[in-house]
Tab-separated table of C-alpha atoms in Angstrom:
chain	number	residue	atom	x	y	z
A	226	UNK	CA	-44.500	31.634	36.024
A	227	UNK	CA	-48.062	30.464	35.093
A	228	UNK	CA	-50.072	31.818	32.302
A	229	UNK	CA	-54.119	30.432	32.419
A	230	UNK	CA	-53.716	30.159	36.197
A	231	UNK	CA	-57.760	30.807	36.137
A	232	UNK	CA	-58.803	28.016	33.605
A	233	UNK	CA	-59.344	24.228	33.986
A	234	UNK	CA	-56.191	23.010	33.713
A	235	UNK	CA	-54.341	25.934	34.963
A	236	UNK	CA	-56.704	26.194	38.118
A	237	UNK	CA	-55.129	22.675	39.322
A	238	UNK	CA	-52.060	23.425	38.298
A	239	UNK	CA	-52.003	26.916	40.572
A	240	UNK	CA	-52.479	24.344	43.067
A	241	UNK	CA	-50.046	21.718	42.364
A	242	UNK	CA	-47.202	24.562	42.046
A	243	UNK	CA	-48.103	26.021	45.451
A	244	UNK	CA	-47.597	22.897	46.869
A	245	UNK	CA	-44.557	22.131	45.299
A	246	UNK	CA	-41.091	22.435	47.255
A	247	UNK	CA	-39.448	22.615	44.114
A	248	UNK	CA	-40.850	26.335	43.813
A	249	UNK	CA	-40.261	29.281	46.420
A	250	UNK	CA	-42.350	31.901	44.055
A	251	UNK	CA	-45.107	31.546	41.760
A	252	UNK	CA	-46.317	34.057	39.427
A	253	UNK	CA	-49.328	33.808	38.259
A	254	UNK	CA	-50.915	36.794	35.952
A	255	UNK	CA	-54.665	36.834	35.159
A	256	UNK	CA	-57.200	38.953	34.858
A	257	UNK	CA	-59.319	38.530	37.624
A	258	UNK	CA	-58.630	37.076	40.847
A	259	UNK	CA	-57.109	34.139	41.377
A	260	UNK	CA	-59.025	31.085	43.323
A	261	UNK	CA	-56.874	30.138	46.146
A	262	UNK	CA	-54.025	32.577	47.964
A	263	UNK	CA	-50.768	31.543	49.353
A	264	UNK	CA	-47.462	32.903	50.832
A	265	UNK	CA	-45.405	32.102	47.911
A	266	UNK	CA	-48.326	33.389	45.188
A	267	UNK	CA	-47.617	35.855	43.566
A	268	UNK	CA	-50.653	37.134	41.683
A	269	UNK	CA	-50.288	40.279	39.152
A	270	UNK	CA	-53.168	42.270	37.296
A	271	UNK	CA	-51.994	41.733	33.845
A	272	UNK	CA	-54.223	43.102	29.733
A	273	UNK	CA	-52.796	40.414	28.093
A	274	UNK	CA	-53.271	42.894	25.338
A	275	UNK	CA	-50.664	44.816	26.864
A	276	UNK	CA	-47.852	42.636	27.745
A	277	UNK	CA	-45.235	44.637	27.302
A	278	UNK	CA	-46.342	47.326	29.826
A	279	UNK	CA	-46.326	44.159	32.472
A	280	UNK	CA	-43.598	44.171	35.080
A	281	UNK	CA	-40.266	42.811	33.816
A	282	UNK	CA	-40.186	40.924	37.684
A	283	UNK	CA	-42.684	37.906	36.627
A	284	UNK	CA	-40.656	37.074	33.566
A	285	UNK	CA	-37.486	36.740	35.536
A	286	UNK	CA	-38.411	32.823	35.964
A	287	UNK	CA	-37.007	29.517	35.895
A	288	UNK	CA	-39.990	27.844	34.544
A	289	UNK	CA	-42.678	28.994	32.648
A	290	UNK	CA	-46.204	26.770	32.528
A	291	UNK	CA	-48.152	27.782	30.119
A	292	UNK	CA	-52.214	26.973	30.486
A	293	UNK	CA	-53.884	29.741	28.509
A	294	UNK	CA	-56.863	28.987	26.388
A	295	UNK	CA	-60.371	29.515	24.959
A	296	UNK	CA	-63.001	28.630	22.502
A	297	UNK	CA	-63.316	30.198	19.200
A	298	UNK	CA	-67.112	31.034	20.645
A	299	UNK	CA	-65.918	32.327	24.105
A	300	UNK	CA	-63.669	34.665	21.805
A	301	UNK	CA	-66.138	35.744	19.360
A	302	UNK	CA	-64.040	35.399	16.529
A	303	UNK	CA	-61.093	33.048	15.068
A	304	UNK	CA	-58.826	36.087	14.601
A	305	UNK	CA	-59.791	36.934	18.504
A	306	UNK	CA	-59.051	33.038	19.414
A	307	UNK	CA	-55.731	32.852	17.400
A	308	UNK	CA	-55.034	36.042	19.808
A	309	UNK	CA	-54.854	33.883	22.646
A	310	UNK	CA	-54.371	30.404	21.864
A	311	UNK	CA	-51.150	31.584	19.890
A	312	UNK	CA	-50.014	35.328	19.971
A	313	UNK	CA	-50.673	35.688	23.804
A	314	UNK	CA	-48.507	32.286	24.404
A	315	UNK	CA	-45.670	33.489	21.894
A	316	UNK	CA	-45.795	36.538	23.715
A	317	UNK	CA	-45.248	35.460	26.979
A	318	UNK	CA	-42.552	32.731	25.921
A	319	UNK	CA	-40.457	35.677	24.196
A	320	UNK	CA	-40.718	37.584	27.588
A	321	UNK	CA	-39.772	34.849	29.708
A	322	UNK	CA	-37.100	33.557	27.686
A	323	UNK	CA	-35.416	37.100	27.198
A	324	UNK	CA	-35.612	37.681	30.697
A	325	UNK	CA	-33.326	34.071	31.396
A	326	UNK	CA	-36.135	31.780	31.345
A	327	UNK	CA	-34.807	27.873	30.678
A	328	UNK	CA	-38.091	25.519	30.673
A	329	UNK	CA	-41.452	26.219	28.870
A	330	UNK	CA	-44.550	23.891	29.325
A	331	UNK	CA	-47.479	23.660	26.996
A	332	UNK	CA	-50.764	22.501	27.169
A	333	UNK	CA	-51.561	21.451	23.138
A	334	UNK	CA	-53.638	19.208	21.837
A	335	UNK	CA	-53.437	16.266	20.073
A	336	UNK	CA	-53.017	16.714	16.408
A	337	UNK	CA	-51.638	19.846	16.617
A	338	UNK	CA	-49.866	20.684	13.153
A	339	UNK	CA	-48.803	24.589	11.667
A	340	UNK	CA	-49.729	22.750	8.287
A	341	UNK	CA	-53.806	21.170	9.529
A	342	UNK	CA	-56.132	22.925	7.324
A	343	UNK	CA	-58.187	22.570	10.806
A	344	UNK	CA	-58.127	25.802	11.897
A	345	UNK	CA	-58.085	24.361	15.915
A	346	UNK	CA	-54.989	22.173	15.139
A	347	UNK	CA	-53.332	25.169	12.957
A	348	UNK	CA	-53.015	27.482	15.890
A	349	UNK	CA	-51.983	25.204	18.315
A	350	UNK	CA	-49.309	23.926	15.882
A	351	UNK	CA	-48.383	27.435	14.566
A	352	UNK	CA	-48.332	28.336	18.701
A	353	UNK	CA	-46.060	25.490	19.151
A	354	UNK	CA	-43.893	26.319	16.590
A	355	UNK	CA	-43.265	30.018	17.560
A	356	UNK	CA	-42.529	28.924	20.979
A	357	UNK	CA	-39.779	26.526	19.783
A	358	UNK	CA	-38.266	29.673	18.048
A	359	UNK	CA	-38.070	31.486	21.703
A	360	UNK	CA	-34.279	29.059	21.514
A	361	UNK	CA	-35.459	27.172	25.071
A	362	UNK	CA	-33.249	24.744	26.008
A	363	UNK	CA	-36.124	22.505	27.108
A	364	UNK	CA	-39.627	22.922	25.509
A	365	UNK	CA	-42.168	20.765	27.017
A	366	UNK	CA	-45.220	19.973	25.014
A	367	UNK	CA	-48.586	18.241	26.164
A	368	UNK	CA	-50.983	16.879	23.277
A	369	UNK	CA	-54.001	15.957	25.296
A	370	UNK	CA	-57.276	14.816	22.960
A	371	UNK	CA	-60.595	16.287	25.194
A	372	UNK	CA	-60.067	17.275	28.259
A	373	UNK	CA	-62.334	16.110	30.905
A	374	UNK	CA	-63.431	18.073	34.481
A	375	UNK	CA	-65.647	20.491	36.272
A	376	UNK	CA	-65.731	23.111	33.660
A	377	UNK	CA	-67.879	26.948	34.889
A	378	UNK	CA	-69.448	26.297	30.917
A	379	UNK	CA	-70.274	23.035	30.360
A	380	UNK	CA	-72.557	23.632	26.385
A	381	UNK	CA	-75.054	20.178	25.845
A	382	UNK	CA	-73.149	19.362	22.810
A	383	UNK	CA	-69.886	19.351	24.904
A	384	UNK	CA	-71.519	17.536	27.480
A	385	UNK	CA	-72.277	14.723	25.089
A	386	UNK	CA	-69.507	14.803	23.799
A	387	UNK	CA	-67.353	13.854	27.512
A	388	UNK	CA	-69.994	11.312	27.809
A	389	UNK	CA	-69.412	9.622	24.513
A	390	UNK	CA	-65.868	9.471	25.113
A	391	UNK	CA	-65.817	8.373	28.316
A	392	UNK	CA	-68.240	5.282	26.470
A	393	UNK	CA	-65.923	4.602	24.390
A	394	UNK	CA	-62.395	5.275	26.058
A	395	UNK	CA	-61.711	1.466	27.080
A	396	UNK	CA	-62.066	0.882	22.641
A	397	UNK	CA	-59.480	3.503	21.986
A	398	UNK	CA	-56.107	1.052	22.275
A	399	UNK	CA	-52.603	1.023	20.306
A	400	UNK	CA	-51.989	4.286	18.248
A	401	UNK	CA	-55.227	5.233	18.743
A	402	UNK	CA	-55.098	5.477	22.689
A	403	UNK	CA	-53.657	9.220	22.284
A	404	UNK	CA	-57.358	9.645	21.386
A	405	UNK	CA	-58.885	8.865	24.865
A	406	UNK	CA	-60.389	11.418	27.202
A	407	UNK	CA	-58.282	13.034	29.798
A	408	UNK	CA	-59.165	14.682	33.325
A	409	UNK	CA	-57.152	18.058	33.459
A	410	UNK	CA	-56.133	17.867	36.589
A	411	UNK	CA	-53.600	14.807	35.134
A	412	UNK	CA	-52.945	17.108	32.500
A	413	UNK	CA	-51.950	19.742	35.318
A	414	UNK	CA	-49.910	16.891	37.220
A	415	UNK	CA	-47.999	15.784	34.042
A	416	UNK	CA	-46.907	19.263	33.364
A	417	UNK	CA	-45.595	19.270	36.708
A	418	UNK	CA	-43.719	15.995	36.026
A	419	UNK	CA	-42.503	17.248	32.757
A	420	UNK	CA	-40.827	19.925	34.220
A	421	UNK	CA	-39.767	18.002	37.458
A	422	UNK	CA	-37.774	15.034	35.664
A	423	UNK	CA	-35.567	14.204	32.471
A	424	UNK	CA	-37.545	14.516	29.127
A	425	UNK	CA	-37.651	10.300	29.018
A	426	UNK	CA	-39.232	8.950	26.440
A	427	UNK	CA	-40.783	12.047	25.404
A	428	UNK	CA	-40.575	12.265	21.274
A	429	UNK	CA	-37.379	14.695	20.962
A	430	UNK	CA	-37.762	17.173	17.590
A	431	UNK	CA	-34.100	18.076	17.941
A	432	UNK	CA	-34.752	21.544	18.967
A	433	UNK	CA	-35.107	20.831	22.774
A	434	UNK	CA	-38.631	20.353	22.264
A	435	UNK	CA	-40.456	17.062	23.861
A	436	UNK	CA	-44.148	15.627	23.312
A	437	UNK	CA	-45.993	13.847	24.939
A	438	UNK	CA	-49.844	12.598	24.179
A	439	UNK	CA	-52.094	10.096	26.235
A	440	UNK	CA	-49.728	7.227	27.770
A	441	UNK	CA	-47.147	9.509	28.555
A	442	UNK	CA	-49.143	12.308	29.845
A	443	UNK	CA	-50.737	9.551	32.124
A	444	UNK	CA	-46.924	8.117	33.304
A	445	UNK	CA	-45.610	12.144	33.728
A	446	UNK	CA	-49.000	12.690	36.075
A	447	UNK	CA	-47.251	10.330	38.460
A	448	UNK	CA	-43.979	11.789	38.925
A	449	UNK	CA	-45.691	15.743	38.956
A	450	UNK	CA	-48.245	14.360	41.789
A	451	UNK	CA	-45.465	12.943	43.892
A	452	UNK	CA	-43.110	16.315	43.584
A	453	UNK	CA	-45.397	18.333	45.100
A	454	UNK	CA	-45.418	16.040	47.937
């Protein structure tokens, strides 16, 4: 199952999963069509609004990827951001899970923390949180710092803001290389490999959740490009 099959990250990741022989049938919910069709796709009409009227068949997964996400001014408001960046992703994790579901992947971001008083990294870390309550067995989470690609809205201040970083990447060394720019289409092949391989060196919580941020995101890339080969 993949959640945000539409966005940046989530449109390579369609792709990548697609590809994959590791998966027979991909689910893919959104609301509006998807970019690519294959055999195995599986693509559902879904009001994320309305979850529970969706179809009990695209919860009934082995693996859930989770890629859902928008801007506080693409939403209009925080309350309608906090809608999707955490109560549509708990949502769909409590589905998925009831309905058998084992492994959850999560595109984060970096800092994320319930306790930020950074409203961003509050809802990402309140998100994550909830989703470790779902009980998976094996809770995948990506921190990435700004994500880098061929985004439909690209705003001037954002557009400075890849450039600066890009600048500046090759500065951003030792615990502050979580901090470097990332393309999402790594971001898409690292949750791949995260959900393809053993945890590794992923930092455990002790509640079958594992996190990974810049190096390891970069090392998981790898192994997710290669399994859908």
């Amino acid at each position: 199952l993949l959640v945000g099959a539409t966005g940046l990250v989530g449109g390579h990741l369609l792709r990548l999963l697609v590809a994959s022989p590791r998966y027979r049938t991909v689910y893919a919910p959104a609301r509006r069509e998807l970019p690519i069709q294959d055999p195995k796709l599986r693509p559902r009409r879904v009001d994320f609004n309305r979850l529970d009227d969706a179809e009990d068949e695209i919860f009934a997964v082995e693996d859930v990827f989770c890629a859902l996400g928008t801007t506080i001014k693409k939403a209009g408001s925080q309350e309608a951001f906090r809608r999707v960046d955490q109560h549509y992703v708990v949502e769909v994790a409590r589905r998925a899970r009831d309905a058998g579901a084992r492994r959850f992947t999560l595109v984060s971001s970096i800092g994320a923390d319930a306790e930020s008083t950074n409203f961003y990294l509050e809802v990402k870390g309140a998100a994550e949180d909830d989703v470790a309550a779902c009980g998976y067995p094996e809770l995948h989470i990506l921190r990435p710092s700004l994500l880098v690609g061929d985004r439909k809205e690209l705003r001037p201040g954002e557009r400075a803001a890849v450039l600066g970083s890009k600048l500046f990447a090759p500065l951003l060394c030792g615990p502050v290389a979580q901090y470097r720019p990332v393309h999402a289409r790594t971001v898409a092949a690292a949750m791949l490999g995260a959900a393809s391989v053993t945890p590794g060196d992923g930092r455990a919580q002790g509640d079958g959740r594992f996190v990974y941020t810049y190096a390891r995101i970069a090392a998981l890339a790898g192994a997710g490009a290669g399994s859908s080969t």
